[in-house]
XYZ file of C-alpha atoms in Angstrom:
434
model
C 35.692 -14.824 -11.128
C 33.137 -12.734 -13.454
C 29.733 -14.096 -13.298
C 30.019 -16.100 -10.199
C 28.203 -15.536 -7.343
C 29.213 -12.346 -5.211
C 28.401 -10.856 -1.681
C 26.407 -7.809 -2.534
C 25.529 -5.002 -0.054
C 22.243 -2.541 -1.337
C 21.691 0.349 0.563
C 18.219 1.689 0.229
C 15.276 -0.535 0.635
C 12.790 1.486 -1.682
C 11.492 0.720 -5.083
C 15.107 0.677 -6.501
C 16.609 -0.919 -3.827
C 14.394 -3.767 -2.974
C 14.003 -4.651 -6.935
C 17.608 -4.641 -7.387
C 18.243 -6.746 -4.119
C 15.455 -9.040 -5.021
C 16.455 -9.564 -8.505
C 20.236 -9.911 -7.778
C 19.341 -12.611 -5.507
C 17.469 -14.129 -8.146
C 20.664 -14.302 -10.311
C 22.326 -16.197 -7.723
C 23.893 -13.422 -5.527
C 24.009 -13.005 -1.613
C 22.354 -9.696 -0.965
C 22.175 -7.881 2.433
C 19.856 -4.679 2.461
C 20.415 -1.875 4.587
C 17.930 0.848 5.561
C 18.010 3.606 7.934
C 13.975 3.102 8.770
C 13.638 0.815 11.791
C 10.083 -0.150 10.561
C 10.851 -1.251 7.177
C 13.551 -3.618 7.975
C 11.254 -4.941 10.543
C 8.763 -5.604 8.011
C 11.340 -6.996 5.813
C 12.656 -9.414 8.174
C 9.064 -10.687 8.894
C 8.761 -11.479 5.374
C 6.423 -8.633 4.570
C 7.005 -6.302 1.572
C 6.505 -2.254 2.856
C 5.867 -1.164 -0.972
C 3.749 -2.703 -3.573
C 5.138 -3.494 -6.623
C 3.729 -6.541 -8.790
C 5.768 -9.626 -8.419
C 8.246 -8.393 -6.161
C 6.861 -10.005 -2.736
C 7.155 -13.513 -4.532
C 10.600 -12.691 -5.506
C 11.948 -11.507 -2.260
C 9.834 -14.762 -0.705
C 11.422 -17.256 -3.615
C 14.972 -15.828 -2.826
C 14.794 -15.205 1.007
C 17.823 -17.609 1.704
C 20.028 -15.237 -0.163
C 18.501 -12.238 1.361
C 19.298 -10.260 4.760
C 18.069 -7.011 5.943
C 19.697 -4.547 8.520
C 20.032 -1.147 10.051
C 23.757 -1.498 10.269
C 26.076 -0.268 7.515
C 28.987 -1.992 8.946
C 27.162 -5.261 9.066
C 26.024 -4.743 5.430
C 29.446 -4.347 4.057
C 31.405 -6.761 6.087
C 31.421 -9.576 3.763
C 30.455 -7.390 0.700
C 32.264 -7.460 -2.757
C 30.152 -4.868 -4.122
C 27.959 -2.069 -2.399
C 25.196 -0.746 -4.407
C 23.828 2.782 -3.571
C 20.042 2.706 -4.244
C 19.025 5.657 -1.968
C 16.574 8.405 -3.065
C 17.689 11.860 -4.068
C 14.759 14.056 -3.478
C 14.681 17.391 -5.016
C 15.786 20.651 -2.843
C 13.985 23.976 -2.979
C 16.416 25.001 -5.661
C 15.066 22.021 -8.013
C 18.694 20.229 -7.399
C 19.049 16.473 -6.202
C 19.550 16.332 -2.622
C 22.892 13.910 -2.350
C 22.779 13.976 1.533
C 21.986 10.148 1.499
C 24.437 9.153 -1.200
C 26.992 10.942 0.985
C 25.985 9.338 3.800
C 26.273 6.056 2.251
C 30.052 6.729 0.849
C 30.902 8.092 4.617
C 29.737 4.720 6.099
C 32.134 2.916 3.500
C 35.244 4.465 5.146
C 37.528 1.531 6.159
C 35.801 -1.070 3.923
C 38.947 -1.669 2.131
C 37.916 -5.497 1.009
C 35.308 -3.601 -1.338
C 36.105 -4.396 -5.240
C 33.764 -1.759 -6.145
C 30.882 0.960 -5.213
C 28.056 1.167 -7.807
C 25.547 3.878 -7.712
C 22.112 3.288 -9.128
C 20.421 6.319 -7.607
C 19.713 9.016 -9.964
C 22.596 11.817 -9.518
C 23.314 14.819 -11.302
C 26.462 14.416 -13.672
C 29.532 14.632 -12.269
C 28.646 13.246 -9.206
C 30.529 10.344 -9.914
C 33.738 12.486 -10.292
C 33.209 13.832 -6.704
C 32.385 9.760 -5.295
C 35.869 8.823 -7.110
C 37.862 11.855 -5.165
C 36.083 11.168 -1.896
C 36.804 7.112 -2.014
C 40.279 8.226 -3.011
C 40.553 10.385 0.089
C 39.154 7.812 2.178
C 41.983 5.329 1.674
C 40.022 3.365 -1.055
C 41.830 4.286 -4.360
C 41.990 0.423 -5.243
C 38.107 0.111 -4.852
C 36.316 0.487 -8.281
C 33.218 2.929 -9.214
C 30.544 2.504 -11.461
C 27.482 4.320 -12.323
C 24.832 1.697 -13.290
C 21.481 3.698 -13.621
C 18.122 1.956 -13.421
C 15.544 2.017 -15.944
C 12.497 0.471 -14.113
C 8.997 1.611 -14.047
C 6.789 1.065 -11.320
C 4.089 -1.229 -11.891
C 6.842 -3.355 -13.970
C 10.003 -3.013 -12.149
C 10.745 -6.722 -11.812
C 10.162 -7.421 -15.468
C 12.110 -4.151 -16.481
C 15.082 -5.216 -14.519
C 15.301 -9.028 -15.746
C 14.150 -8.194 -19.365
C 15.750 -4.863 -19.839
C 16.118 -2.451 -22.869
C 19.604 -2.270 -22.001
C 22.156 -2.291 -18.996
C 24.105 0.723 -18.965
C 26.976 0.514 -17.076
C 29.524 3.869 -16.971
C 33.258 3.101 -15.523
C 36.557 4.564 -15.903
C 38.221 1.285 -15.894
C 37.657 -1.857 -17.871
C 38.001 -4.123 -14.788
C 34.968 -2.209 -12.911
C 32.591 -2.303 -15.983
C 33.482 -6.166 -16.463
C 32.975 -6.559 -12.929
C 29.334 -5.051 -12.809
C 28.551 -6.566 -16.133
C 29.209 -10.108 -14.606
C 26.604 -9.333 -11.761
C 24.046 -9.145 -14.429
C 24.884 -12.455 -16.196
C 21.465 -14.390 -16.867
C 19.842 -11.389 -18.113
C 19.329 -11.152 -21.718
C 19.887 -7.647 -22.378
C 22.310 -5.525 -24.459
C 25.128 -3.807 -22.297
C 26.154 -0.529 -22.972
C 29.543 0.567 -21.289
C 30.747 4.172 -21.228
C 32.712 6.735 -19.080
C 30.596 7.662 -15.673
C 29.580 11.081 -16.812
C 27.771 9.761 -19.913
C 26.050 7.131 -17.862
C 24.780 9.588 -15.481
C 23.456 11.750 -18.344
C 21.482 8.710 -19.843
C 18.945 8.316 -17.065
C 18.320 12.172 -17.044
C 18.354 12.214 -20.848
C 15.704 9.354 -20.903
C 13.234 10.552 -18.479
C 13.384 14.349 -20.008
C 12.524 12.943 -23.220
C 9.842 10.561 -22.189
C 8.217 13.648 -19.793
C 8.604 15.608 -23.084
C 6.600 13.195 -25.357
C 3.787 13.125 -22.703
C 3.535 17.145 -22.396
C 3.828 17.114 -26.270
C 0.707 15.090 -26.900
C -1.105 16.699 -23.800
C -0.442 20.255 -25.958
C -1.528 18.581 -28.912
C -4.891 17.406 -26.925
C -5.343 21.282 -26.196
C -5.217 22.262 -29.530
C -7.578 19.502 -30.411
C -10.140 20.575 -27.845
C -9.817 23.663 -29.618
C -10.637 22.641 -33.011
C -12.824 19.678 -32.875
C -9.945 16.801 -33.664
C -9.854 13.689 -31.570
C -6.386 13.419 -29.970
C -6.492 9.361 -29.330
C -7.372 9.094 -33.081
C -4.233 11.609 -33.780
C -1.835 9.858 -31.365
C -2.597 6.232 -33.036
C -1.852 7.542 -36.203
C 1.224 9.337 -35.175
C 2.426 6.415 -33.223
C 2.404 4.137 -36.380
C 5.376 6.108 -37.566
C 8.393 3.812 -36.731
C 10.509 6.995 -36.084
C 7.942 8.157 -33.206
C 6.210 5.177 -31.615
C 2.858 5.153 -29.628
C 4.566 4.580 -26.325
C 3.806 7.947 -23.901
C 1.686 9.417 -26.234
C -1.689 9.117 -24.086
C -3.123 12.526 -23.308
C -4.141 12.889 -19.625
C -3.643 14.748 -16.643
C 0.194 14.847 -16.932
C 2.988 12.729 -15.814
C 3.986 12.177 -11.731
C 5.830 9.443 -9.714
C 9.006 9.736 -8.018
C 11.161 10.072 -11.202
C 9.989 12.299 -13.997
C 8.980 15.177 -12.087
C 12.173 15.061 -9.677
C 14.641 14.297 -12.724
C 13.144 16.821 -14.864
C 13.632 19.628 -12.399
C 17.154 18.234 -11.441
C 18.483 18.327 -15.186
C 17.089 21.997 -15.521
C 18.648 22.914 -12.257
C 22.074 20.914 -13.398
C 21.698 23.116 -16.840
C 21.168 26.229 -15.087
C 24.289 25.810 -12.399
C 26.072 25.230 -15.802
C 25.029 28.577 -17.220
C 22.423 27.389 -19.643
C 18.621 27.885 -19.588
C 16.843 24.441 -20.782
C 14.103 26.452 -22.526
C 12.441 23.376 -23.776
C 12.352 21.428 -20.515
C 11.158 24.739 -18.844
C 8.128 24.110 -21.239
C 7.732 20.833 -20.477
C 7.553 21.225 -16.838
C 5.191 24.194 -17.090
C 2.709 22.488 -19.047
C 2.774 19.362 -16.815
C 2.191 21.556 -14.020
C -0.701 22.971 -15.397
C -2.812 19.896 -16.635
C -4.562 19.052 -13.485
C -5.282 22.473 -12.798
C -7.044 22.609 -16.321
C -9.069 19.995 -15.406
C -10.266 21.619 -12.588
C -11.142 24.822 -14.661
C -13.079 22.789 -17.446
C -15.174 21.278 -14.271
C -15.858 24.465 -12.777
C -17.207 26.085 -16.517
C -19.479 23.058 -16.769
C -20.756 23.118 -13.455
C -20.706 27.029 -12.941
C -19.208 26.731 -9.734
C -17.398 24.341 -7.466
C -18.760 25.708 -4.165
C -20.292 22.995 -2.133
C -20.206 20.896 -4.984
C -19.312 16.982 -4.266
C -16.579 15.742 -6.586
C -15.523 11.947 -6.602
C -11.633 11.466 -7.568
C -11.257 7.853 -9.000
C -7.894 6.870 -8.641
C -5.143 8.569 -6.393
C -1.904 6.872 -7.411
C 0.253 8.681 -10.127
C -0.486 5.665 -12.203
C -2.084 2.389 -11.913
C 0.066 -0.910 -10.572
C 1.565 0.953 -7.694
C 0.763 2.414 -4.257
C 2.913 5.557 -5.017
C 1.727 8.914 -4.239
C 4.531 10.745 -4.828
C 4.156 13.833 -7.555
C 0.730 12.668 -8.354
C -1.747 14.579 -10.164
C -4.535 13.577 -7.673
C -2.854 15.589 -4.947
C -2.864 18.883 -6.966
C -6.733 18.123 -8.317
C -7.927 17.420 -4.663
C -6.329 20.578 -3.108
C -7.583 22.706 -6.014
C -10.775 21.613 -5.602
C -10.838 21.797 -1.915
C -9.840 25.433 -2.746
C -12.643 26.112 -4.858
C -14.972 24.975 -2.295
C -15.812 21.352 -3.408
C -15.906 18.443 -1.308
C -14.114 15.197 -1.956
C -14.735 11.532 -2.130
C -12.179 9.563 -3.482
C -11.431 5.940 -4.389
C -7.934 3.904 -5.057
C -7.597 0.283 -4.485
C -3.831 0.786 -3.399
C -3.099 4.086 -2.503
C -1.280 4.888 0.975
C -1.613 8.587 1.314
C -0.183 10.474 4.355
C -2.837 11.748 6.687
C -2.217 15.392 5.772
C -3.713 18.058 3.521
C -5.469 17.714 1.217
C -6.078 13.987 1.836
C -7.260 14.409 5.577
C -10.101 16.536 4.255
C -11.453 13.916 1.743
C -13.716 11.233 2.291
C -12.070 7.633 1.189
C -14.623 5.273 0.311
C -13.860 1.387 -0.484
C -15.286 1.130 -3.953
C -16.046 2.992 -7.110
C -19.952 2.798 -6.661
C -19.631 4.263 -3.035
C -17.508 6.960 -4.023
C -19.643 8.435 -7.036
C -22.864 8.062 -4.798
C -24.086 11.610 -4.253
C -21.452 13.153 -6.562
C -22.028 16.114 -8.750
C -19.086 15.302 -10.998
C -16.459 12.600 -11.167
C -12.984 12.345 -12.470
C -11.144 9.399 -13.618
C -7.496 10.215 -12.228
C -5.834 6.973 -12.428
C -6.820 4.329 -15.138
C -7.263 1.378 -12.888
C -8.934 -1.862 -14.383
C -11.482 -1.661 -11.833
C -12.869 1.428 -13.745
C -13.138 -0.475 -17.045
C -15.421 -3.314 -14.964
C -17.479 -0.318 -13.460
C -21.256 -0.725 -13.976
C -21.594 2.892 -15.452
C -25.059 2.618 -15.859
C -25.630 1.854 -12.252
C -23.290 4.621 -11.477
C -25.772 7.046 -13.327
C -28.371 6.306 -10.983
C -26.433 7.088 -7.903
C -24.942 10.723 -8.768
C -26.745 13.892 -8.296
C -25.671 15.042 -11.474
C -23.942 12.688 -14.337
C -20.868 14.490 -14.973
C -17.477 12.661 -15.779
C -14.250 13.984 -16.527
C -12.174 10.991 -17.991
C -8.794 12.369 -17.120
C -6.914 9.483 -18.822
C -9.281 8.979 -21.929
C -10.212 5.351 -20.519
C -13.673 5.062 -21.496
C -15.883 5.531 -24.693
C -17.363 8.787 -24.102
C -20.095 8.008 -26.944
C -21.451 4.933 -24.752
C -21.255 7.140 -21.611
C -23.299 9.617 -23.527
C -25.953 7.201 -24.362
C -26.071 6.301 -20.388
C -26.947 9.865 -19.550
C -23.422 11.309 -18.790
C -21.931 14.385 -19.779
C -18.621 13.052 -20.692
C -15.625 15.420 -20.784
C -11.995 14.140 -21.613
C -8.550 15.332 -22.442
C -8.277 16.380 -26.504
C -11.689 14.916 -27.539
C -15.102 16.388 -27.767
C -17.448 16.971 -24.742
C -20.262 14.517 -25.256
C -23.660 15.174 -23.919
C -26.809 13.193 -23.248
């Protein structure tokens, strides 16, 4: 029956769960999505999408006949062959992953003796699969297969990453379960890597930690470039031509954010510490990333003399373009630090949906880039939205009180801005003055 249509229950209607459900439906499977948030389920049942992800809305609409949404766990698994766990695993105060939602799903599967397999897509510490296997056995489900099938989808291109993956990783301790999960992906052109469960769990953590390390490394190089007069963009371009290294994730800026890199880096560090090992490289990566937005504030303070009573415009709020996700966004640290220094804030972002809490309830959100810049003593490019490339920066110059621009993503040409009358600061490049 491998490769034929299956009934699949997906637990979790967040970024991972909805993308997984939509793509599995596109592959011909019948999918029931279960979430614990009534408003989210209501929106999905009405044909709305509660999150922004390019292409996801269209994919859900095109496959709506194969998709069902529910708050009821029993309904979700009633006819399911496979249960996918796609719930979030947020960090605890200690940095460990909070697995309470994962265990809640496992508890809800008691009695689902008809299941063929349980598959975890959520990012979990190594060893979680072995504990789940024991829990399934103790629940009278020893015949139900277990697999780890980590996701490698980036927000802003998650649908493409799922349907055109670099690899599909399946961790299973029995060949039959590995074959079943591989069969669910028939129709996707991507190499399948099968391995033991623990190795599959480590692949996701190691991948994110290495990408975070590349980002942090180039930010450290950028700091040295600022001190020596080198241009980090030229350095990164040349370094990236080395086929052993590549250009991806060598963009200096305000640091990484989002739902994966910060959480998974801290979780891997905590897991190593719990095993008696101090992951010193990862400690440094996390520390440097935490400092990046704070360095930007300090540089603005040095340039302006003081930030008290200065109006600063934050251009971009989400942690990256192509998403509405504010989790671990550098903009939040920037806004908090600027407010602590006595500045007032205006902000712009085409997609962000921040909570009505500090610091965002103390910032004035404006509907356009030019309106956000009006009356500003300085501006910071936080997120590299395309709109900023299309902005009339000559017109913007006349709207600002003082034309100081900190390009936190090295998005614009500083020399062009200098000719327009701006003092243009950036990351790892010389400050250009008019």
